[in-house]
Tab-separated table of C-alpha atoms in Angstrom:
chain	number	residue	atom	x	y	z
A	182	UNK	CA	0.000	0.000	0.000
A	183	UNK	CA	1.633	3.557	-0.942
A	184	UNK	CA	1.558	6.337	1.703
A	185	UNK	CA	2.279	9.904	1.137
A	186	UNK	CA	0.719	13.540	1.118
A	187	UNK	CA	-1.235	16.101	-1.118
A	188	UNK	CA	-0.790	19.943	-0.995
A	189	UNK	CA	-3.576	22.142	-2.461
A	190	UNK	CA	-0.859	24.846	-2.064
A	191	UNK	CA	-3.020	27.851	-0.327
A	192	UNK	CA	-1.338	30.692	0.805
A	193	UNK	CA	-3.078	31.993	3.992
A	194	UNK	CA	-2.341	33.760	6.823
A	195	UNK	CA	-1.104	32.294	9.955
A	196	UNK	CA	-4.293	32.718	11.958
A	197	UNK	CA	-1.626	32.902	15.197
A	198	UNK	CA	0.068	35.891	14.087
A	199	UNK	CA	-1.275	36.955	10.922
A	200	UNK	CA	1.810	36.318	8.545
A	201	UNK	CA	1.148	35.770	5.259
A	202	UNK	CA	3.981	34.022	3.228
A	203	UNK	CA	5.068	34.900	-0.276
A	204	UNK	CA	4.017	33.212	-3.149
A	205	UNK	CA	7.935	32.282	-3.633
A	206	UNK	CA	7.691	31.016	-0.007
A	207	UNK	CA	4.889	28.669	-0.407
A	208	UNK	CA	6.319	27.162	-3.230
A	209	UNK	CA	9.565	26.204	-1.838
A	210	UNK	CA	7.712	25.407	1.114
A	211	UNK	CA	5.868	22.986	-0.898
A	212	UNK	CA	9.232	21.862	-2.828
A	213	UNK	CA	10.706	21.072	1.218
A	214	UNK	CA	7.762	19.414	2.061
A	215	UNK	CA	8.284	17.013	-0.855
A	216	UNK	CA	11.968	16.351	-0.242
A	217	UNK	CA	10.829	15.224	3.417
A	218	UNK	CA	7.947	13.159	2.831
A	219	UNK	CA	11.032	11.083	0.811
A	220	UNK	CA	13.745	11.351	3.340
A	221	UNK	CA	10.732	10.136	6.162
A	222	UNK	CA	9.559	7.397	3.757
A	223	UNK	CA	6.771	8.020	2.220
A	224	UNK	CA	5.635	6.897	-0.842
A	225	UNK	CA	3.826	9.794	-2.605
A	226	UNK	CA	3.980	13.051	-3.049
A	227	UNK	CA	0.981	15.096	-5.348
A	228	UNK	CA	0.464	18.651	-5.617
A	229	UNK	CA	-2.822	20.327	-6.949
A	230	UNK	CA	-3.544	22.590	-9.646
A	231	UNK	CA	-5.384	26.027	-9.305
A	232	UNK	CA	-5.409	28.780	-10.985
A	233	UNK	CA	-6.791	31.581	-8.451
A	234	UNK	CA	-5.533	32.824	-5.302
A	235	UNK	CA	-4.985	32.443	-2.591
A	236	UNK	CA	-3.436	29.282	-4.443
A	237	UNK	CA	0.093	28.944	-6.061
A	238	UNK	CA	0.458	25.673	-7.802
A	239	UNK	CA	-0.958	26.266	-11.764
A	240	UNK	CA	1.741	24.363	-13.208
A	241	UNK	CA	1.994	20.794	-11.744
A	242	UNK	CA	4.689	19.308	-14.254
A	243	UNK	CA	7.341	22.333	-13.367
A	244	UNK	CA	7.006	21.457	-9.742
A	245	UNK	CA	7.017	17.889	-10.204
A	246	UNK	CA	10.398	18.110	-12.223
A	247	UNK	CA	12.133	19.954	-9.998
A	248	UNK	CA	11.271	17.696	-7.120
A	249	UNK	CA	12.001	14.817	-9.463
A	250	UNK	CA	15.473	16.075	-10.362
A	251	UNK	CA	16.111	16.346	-6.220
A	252	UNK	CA	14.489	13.052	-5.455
A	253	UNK	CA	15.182	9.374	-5.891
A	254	UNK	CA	12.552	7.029	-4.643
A	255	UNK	CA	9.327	9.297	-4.385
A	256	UNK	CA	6.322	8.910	-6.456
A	257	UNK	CA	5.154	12.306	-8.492
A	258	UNK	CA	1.508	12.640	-8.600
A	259	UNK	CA	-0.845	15.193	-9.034
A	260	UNK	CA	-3.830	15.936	-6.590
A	261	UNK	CA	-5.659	17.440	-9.441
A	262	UNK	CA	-5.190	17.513	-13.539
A	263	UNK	CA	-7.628	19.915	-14.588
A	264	UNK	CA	-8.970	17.109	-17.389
A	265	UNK	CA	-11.428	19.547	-18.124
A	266	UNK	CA	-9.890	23.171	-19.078
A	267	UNK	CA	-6.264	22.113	-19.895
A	268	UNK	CA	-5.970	20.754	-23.520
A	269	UNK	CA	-5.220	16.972	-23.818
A	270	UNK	CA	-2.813	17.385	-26.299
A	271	UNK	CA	-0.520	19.593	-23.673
A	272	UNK	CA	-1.395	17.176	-20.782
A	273	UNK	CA	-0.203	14.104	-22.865
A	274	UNK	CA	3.114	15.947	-23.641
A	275	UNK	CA	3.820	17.570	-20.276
A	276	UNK	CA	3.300	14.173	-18.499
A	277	UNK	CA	4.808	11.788	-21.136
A	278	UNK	CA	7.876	14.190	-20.478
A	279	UNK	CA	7.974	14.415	-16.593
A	280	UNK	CA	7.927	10.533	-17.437
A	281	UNK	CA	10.977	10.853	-19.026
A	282	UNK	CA	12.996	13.255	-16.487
A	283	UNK	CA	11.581	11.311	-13.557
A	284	UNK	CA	12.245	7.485	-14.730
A	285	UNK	CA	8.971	6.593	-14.847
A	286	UNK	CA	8.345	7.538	-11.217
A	287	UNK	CA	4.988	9.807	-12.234
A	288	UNK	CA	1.073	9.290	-12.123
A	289	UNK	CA	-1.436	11.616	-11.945
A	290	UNK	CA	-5.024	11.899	-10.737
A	291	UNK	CA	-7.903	13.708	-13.265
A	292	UNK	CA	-10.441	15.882	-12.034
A	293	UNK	CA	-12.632	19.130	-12.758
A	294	UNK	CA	-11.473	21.035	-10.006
A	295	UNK	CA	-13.708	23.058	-7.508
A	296	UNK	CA	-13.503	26.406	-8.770
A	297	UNK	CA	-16.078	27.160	-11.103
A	298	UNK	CA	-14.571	30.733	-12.554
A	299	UNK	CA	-11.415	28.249	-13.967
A	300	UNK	CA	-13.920	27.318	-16.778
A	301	UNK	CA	-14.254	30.502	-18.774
A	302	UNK	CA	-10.417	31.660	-18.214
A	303	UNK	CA	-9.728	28.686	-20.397
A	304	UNK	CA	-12.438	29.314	-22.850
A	305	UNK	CA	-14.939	26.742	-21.925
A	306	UNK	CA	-18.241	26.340	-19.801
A	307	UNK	CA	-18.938	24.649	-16.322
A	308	UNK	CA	-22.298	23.441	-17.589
A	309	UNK	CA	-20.079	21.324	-19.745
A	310	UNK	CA	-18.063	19.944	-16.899
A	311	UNK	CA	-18.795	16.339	-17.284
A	312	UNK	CA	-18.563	15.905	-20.759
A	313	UNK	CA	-15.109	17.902	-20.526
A	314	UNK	CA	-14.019	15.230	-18.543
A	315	UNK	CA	-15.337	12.269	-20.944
A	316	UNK	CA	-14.198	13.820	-24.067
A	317	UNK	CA	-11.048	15.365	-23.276
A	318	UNK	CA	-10.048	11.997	-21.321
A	319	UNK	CA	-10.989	9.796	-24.181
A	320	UNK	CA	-8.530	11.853	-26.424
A	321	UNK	CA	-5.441	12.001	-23.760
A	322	UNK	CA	-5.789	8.209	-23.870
A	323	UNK	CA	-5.547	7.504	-27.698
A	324	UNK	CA	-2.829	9.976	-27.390
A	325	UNK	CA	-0.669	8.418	-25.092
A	326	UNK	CA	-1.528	4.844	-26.839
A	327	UNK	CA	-1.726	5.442	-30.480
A	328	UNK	CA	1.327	6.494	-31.962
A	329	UNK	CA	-0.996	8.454	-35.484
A	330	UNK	CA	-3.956	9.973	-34.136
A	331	UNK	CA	-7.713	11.076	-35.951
A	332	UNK	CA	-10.145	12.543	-33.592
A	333	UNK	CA	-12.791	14.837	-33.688
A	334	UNK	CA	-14.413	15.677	-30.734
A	335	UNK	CA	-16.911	18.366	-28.996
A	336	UNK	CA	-15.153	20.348	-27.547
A	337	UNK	CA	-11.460	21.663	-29.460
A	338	UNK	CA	-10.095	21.187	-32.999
A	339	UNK	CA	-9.971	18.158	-34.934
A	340	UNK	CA	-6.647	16.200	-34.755
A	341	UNK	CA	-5.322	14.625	-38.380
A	342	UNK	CA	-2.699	11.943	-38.419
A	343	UNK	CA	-1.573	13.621	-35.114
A	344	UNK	CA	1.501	12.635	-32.560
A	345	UNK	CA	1.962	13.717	-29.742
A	346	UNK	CA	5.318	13.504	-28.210
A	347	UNK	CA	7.276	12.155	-26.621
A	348	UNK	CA	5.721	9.268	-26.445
A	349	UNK	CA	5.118	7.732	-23.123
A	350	UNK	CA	8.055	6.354	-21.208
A	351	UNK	CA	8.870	2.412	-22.360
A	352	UNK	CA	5.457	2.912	-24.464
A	353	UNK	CA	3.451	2.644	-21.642
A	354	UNK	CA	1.225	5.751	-19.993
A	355	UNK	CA	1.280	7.180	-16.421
A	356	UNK	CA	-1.007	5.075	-14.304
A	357	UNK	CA	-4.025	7.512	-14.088
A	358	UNK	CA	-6.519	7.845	-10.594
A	359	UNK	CA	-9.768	10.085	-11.461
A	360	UNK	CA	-10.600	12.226	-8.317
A	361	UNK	CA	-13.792	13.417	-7.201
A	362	UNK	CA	-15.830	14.206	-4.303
A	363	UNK	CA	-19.456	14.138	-5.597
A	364	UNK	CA	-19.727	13.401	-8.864
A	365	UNK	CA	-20.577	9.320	-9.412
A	366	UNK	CA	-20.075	9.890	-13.551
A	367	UNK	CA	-16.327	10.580	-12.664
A	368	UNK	CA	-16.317	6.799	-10.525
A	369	UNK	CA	-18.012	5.890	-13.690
A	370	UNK	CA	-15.491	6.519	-16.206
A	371	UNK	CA	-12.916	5.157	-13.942
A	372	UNK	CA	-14.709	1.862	-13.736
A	373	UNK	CA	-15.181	1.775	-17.350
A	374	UNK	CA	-11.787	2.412	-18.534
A	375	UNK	CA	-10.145	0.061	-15.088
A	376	UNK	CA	-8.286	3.465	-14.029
A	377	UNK	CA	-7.483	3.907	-10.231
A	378	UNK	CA	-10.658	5.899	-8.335
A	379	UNK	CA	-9.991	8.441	-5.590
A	380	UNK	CA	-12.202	9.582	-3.295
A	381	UNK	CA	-11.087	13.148	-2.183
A	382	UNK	CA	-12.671	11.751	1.653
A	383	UNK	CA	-12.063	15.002	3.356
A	384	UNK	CA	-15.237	17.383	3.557
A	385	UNK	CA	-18.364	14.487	3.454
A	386	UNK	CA	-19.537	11.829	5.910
A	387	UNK	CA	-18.105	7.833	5.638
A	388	UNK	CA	-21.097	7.275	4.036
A	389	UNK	CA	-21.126	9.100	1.267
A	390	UNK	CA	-17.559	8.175	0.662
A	391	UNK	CA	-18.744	4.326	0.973
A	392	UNK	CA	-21.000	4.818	-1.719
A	393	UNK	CA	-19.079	6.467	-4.290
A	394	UNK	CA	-16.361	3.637	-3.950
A	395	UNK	CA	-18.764	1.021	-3.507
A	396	UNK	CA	-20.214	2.417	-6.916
A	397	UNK	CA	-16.780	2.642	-8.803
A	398	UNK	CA	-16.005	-1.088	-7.559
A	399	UNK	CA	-19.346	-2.717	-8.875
A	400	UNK	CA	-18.915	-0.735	-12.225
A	401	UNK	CA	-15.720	-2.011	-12.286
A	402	UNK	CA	-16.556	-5.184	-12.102
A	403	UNK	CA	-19.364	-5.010	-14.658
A	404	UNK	CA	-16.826	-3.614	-17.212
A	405	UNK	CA	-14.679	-6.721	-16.592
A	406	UNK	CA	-11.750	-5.951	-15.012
A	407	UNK	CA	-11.883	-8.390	-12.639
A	408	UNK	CA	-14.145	-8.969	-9.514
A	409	UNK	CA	-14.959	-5.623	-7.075
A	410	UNK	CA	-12.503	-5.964	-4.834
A	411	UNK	CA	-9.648	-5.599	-7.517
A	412	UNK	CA	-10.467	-2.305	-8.062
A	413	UNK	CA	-8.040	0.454	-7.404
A	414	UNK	CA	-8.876	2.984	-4.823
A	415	UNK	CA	-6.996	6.003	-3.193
A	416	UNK	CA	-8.236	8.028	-0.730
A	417	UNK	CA	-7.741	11.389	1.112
A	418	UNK	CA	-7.606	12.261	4.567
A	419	UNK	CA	-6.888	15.202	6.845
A	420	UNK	CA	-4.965	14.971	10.310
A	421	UNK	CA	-2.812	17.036	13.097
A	422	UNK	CA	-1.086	15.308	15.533
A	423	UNK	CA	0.859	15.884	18.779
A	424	UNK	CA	1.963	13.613	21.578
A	425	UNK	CA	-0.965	14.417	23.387
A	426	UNK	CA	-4.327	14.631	22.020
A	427	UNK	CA	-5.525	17.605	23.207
A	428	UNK	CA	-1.827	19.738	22.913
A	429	UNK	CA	-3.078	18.913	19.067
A	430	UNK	CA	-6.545	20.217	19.286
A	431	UNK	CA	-5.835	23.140	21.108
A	432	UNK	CA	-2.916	24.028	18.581
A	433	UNK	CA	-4.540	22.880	15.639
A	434	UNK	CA	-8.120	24.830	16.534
A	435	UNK	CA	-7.442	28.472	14.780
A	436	UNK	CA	-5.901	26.776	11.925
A	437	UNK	CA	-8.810	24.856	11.653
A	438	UNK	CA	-11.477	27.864	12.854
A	439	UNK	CA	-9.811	29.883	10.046
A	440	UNK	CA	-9.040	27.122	7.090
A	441	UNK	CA	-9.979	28.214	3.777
A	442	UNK	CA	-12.603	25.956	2.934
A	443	UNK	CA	-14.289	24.541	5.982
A	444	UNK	CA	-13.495	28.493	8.084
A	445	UNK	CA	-15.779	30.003	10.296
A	446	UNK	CA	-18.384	27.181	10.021
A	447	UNK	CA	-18.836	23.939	12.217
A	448	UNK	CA	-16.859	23.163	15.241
A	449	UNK	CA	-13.642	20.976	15.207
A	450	UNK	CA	-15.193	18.359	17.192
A	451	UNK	CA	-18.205	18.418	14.824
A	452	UNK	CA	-16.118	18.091	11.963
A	453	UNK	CA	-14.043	15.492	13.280
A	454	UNK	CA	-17.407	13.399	13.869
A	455	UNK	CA	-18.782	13.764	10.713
A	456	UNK	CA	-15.723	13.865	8.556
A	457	UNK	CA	-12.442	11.828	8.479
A	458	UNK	CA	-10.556	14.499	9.747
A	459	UNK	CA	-8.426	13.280	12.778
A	460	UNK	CA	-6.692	15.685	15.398
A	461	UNK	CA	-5.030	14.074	18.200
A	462	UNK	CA	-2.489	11.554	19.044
A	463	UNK	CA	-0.165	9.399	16.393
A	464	UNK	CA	-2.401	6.651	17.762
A	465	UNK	CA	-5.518	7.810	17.159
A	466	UNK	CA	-4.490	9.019	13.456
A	467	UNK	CA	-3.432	4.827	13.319
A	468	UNK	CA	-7.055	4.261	14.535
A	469	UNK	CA	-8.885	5.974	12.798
A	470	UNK	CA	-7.126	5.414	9.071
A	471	UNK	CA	-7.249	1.981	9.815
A	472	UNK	CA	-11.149	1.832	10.054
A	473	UNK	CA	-11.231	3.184	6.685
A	474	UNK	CA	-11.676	0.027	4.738
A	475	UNK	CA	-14.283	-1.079	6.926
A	476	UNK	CA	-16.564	1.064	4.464
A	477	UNK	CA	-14.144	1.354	1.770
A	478	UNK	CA	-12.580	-2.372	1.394
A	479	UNK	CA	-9.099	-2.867	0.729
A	480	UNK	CA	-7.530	0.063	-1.223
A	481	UNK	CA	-4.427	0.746	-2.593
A	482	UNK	CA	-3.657	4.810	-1.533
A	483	UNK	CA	-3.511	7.001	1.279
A	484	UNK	CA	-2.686	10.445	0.971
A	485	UNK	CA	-2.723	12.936	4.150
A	486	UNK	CA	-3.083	16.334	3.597
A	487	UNK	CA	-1.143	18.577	6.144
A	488	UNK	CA	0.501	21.519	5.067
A	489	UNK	CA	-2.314	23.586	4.915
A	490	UNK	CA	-4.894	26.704	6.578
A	491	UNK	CA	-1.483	28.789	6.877
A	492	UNK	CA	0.169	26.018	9.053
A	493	UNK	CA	3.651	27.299	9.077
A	494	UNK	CA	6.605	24.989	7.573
A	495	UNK	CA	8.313	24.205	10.658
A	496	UNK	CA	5.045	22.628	12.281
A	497	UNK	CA	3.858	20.791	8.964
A	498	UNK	CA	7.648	19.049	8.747
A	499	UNK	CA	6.769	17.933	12.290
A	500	UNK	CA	3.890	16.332	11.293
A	501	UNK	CA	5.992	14.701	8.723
A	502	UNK	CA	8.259	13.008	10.998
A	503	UNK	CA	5.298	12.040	13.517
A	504	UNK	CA	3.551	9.999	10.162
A	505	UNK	CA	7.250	8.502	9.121
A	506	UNK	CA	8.298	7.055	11.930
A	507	UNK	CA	5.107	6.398	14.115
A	508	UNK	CA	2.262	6.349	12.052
A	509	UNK	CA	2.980	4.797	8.670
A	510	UNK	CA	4.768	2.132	9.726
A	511	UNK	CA	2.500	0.743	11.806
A	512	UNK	CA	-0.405	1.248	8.814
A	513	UNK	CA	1.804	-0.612	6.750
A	514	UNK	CA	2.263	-3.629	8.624
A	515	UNK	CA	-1.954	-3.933	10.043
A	516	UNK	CA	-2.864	-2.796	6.154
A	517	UNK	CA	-0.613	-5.271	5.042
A	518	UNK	CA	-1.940	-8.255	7.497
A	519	UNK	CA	-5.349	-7.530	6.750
A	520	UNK	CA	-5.249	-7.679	2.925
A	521	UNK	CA	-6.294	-10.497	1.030
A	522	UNK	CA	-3.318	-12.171	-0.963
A	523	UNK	CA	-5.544	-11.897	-4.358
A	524	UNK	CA	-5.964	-7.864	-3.789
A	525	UNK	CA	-3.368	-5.978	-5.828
A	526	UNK	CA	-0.847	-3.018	-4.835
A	527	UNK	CA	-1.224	0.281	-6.475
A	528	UNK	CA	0.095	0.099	-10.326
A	529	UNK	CA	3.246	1.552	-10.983
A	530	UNK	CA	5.474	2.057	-14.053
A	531	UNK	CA	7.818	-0.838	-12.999
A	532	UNK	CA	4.331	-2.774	-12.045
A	533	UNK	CA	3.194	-2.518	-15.452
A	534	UNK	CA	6.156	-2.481	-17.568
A	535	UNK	CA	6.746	-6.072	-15.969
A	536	UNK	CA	3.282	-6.981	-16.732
A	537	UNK	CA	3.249	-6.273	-20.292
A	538	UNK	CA	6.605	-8.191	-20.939
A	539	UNK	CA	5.095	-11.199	-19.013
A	540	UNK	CA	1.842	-11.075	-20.819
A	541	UNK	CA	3.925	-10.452	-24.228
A	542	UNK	CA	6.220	-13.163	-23.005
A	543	UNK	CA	3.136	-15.945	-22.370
A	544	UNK	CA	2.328	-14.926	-25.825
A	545	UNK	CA	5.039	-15.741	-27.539
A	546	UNK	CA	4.884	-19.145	-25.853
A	547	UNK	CA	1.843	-19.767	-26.823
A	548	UNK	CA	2.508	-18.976	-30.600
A	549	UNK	CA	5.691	-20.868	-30.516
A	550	UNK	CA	3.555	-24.073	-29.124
A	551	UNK	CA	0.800	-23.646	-32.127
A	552	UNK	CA	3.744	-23.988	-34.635
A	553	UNK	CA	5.105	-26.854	-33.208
């Protein structure tokens, strides 16, 4: 199972003093936070993609680089790929390069965002959100896995004996995860096409995120990838932790009274009832991520989010050493006990470079055998 963290990249005011970092701040905050989620471990690291303030990170691929050029081991992901306002052409080159540059060691997760102003900056409409997502996706794939490409499509130019390049690392695509929070079309297309699902599992009760996964995995299954609990699934969470539980609440309350997103609305101990949000001890974090698959079944991703509501660095690379070296390792081994032998790991490029040379390997035993 990988382990590792997303930043949406906000830049907000410490709610404890009122400083506001720079935009050049965050950013190398962000790059730091990378580099440490590697030296502590970790498997993943993903940044978002916005294109508004009080956010910084609208180009994905130039962050990923960098931190690929600085890391060894760490898996580059994305938190977001606006599928629907960024041209597939550009994402199949961008990626297909990082690829490149980063040995292979890149995925990325499709989704339409949560800013609905994005959609006319880019020349397109939010009322065409959802078939963005199907169109444009259907054209990034034959991109990345047809060398000549025709298409015509809704929603940009025709392409004519098109190629996009470079091609894919080893000819084979980044591993793609389709986000969403609320929308069951997006676990829909994920099912259809076998792609990873993740379920953004921060702002909405278990129960809703039990049903969007339980709906990806039977779709799944009914487009024949193999039985339900095959299916890949990520998930998000959200947590703050000290040695004692409530040294974290109390430091983690104006961060949380003052977040972005969830600011000036329902209590912290509200939220952390009705939401997977977990402030408190290392062991409690263990806990609580562990009765996850309870609803979920066995999945494949966690990601943490923890570097954000103007937390400053010093406390979010804190956190980072509290998850590598008492946190994940314990979720490793109890996820690992607890999964079925039959359930598979998260793909990766080595994953499924070594599966298409086995499968093209059984097939040229079997030819060999009909000649004989």
């Amino acid at each position: 199972m990988q382990f590792g963290i997303f930043s949406v990249g906000d830049v907000t005011p410490d709610p404890t003093n009122g400083r506001v970092p720079t935009e050049a701040e965050r950013i190398k905050a962000m790059v730091a936070i990378a580099l440490k989620a590697e030296e502590v471990g970790l498997d993943v690291f993903a940044t978002g993609e916005h294109h508004n303030p009080p956010f910084v990170p609208s180009s994905p691929t130039t962050m990923l680089g960098f931190v690929a050029a600085r890391t060894s081991r760490l898996l580059l992901s994305t938190a977001t790929t606006l599928i629907t306002t960024n041209d597939p052409v550009k994402i199949a080159e961008d990626y297909a390069m990082l690829q490149h540059l980063a040995d292979g060691r890149v995925d990325l997760m499709m989704g339409r965002g949560n800013t609905g102003p994005v959609y006319p900056w880019f020349g397109q409409d939010i009322r065409n959100g959802i078939p963005l997502a199907i169109n444009n996706y259907d054209l990034l794939r034959r991109l990345w896995r047809e060398d000549v490409v025709d298409w015509q499509g809704k929603f940009r130019t025709p392409l004519q004996s098109f190629t996009s390049t470079p091609r894919p690392l080893d000819g084979i695509p980044p591993f793609v995860w389709h986000g969403s929070i609320r929308s069951p079309e997006i676990a829909e297309q994920a099912a259809y096409y076998g792609d990873g699902f993740f379920a953004n599992h921060i702002f909405w009760p278990k129960e809703h995120t039990q049903r969007m996964v339980g709906l990806y995995r039977q779709r799944f299954e009914y487009y024949g990838h193999g039985s339900a609990d095959r299916a890949i699934v990520g998930l998000g969470g959200q947590v703050f932790m000290r040695r004692n539980s409530q040294d974290a609440v109390t430091e983690f309350r104006p961060y949380f009274d003052n977040a972005p997103v969830y600011g000036h609305g329902p209590a912290l101990e509200d939220f952390m009832r009705e939401t997977p949000l977990t402030v408190g001890s290392p062991q409690q974090v263990i806990d609580r991520t562990l009765t996850f698959r309870e609803y979920v079944g066995d999945y494949q991703r966690q990601l943490f989010l923890v570097d954000h509501a103007g937390l400053p660095l010093k406390t979010v690379l804190e956190q980072l050493d509290i998850l590598g070296e008492q946190v994940v390792p314990v979720l490793r081994e109890e996820f690992a006990a607890r999964r079925p032998a039959h359930v598979p790991e998260a793909p990766t490029h080595a994953s499924m470079r070594a599966e298409r040379d086995a499968a093209a390997k059984a097939g040229a035993g079997a030819e060999a055998g009909a000649t004989r």
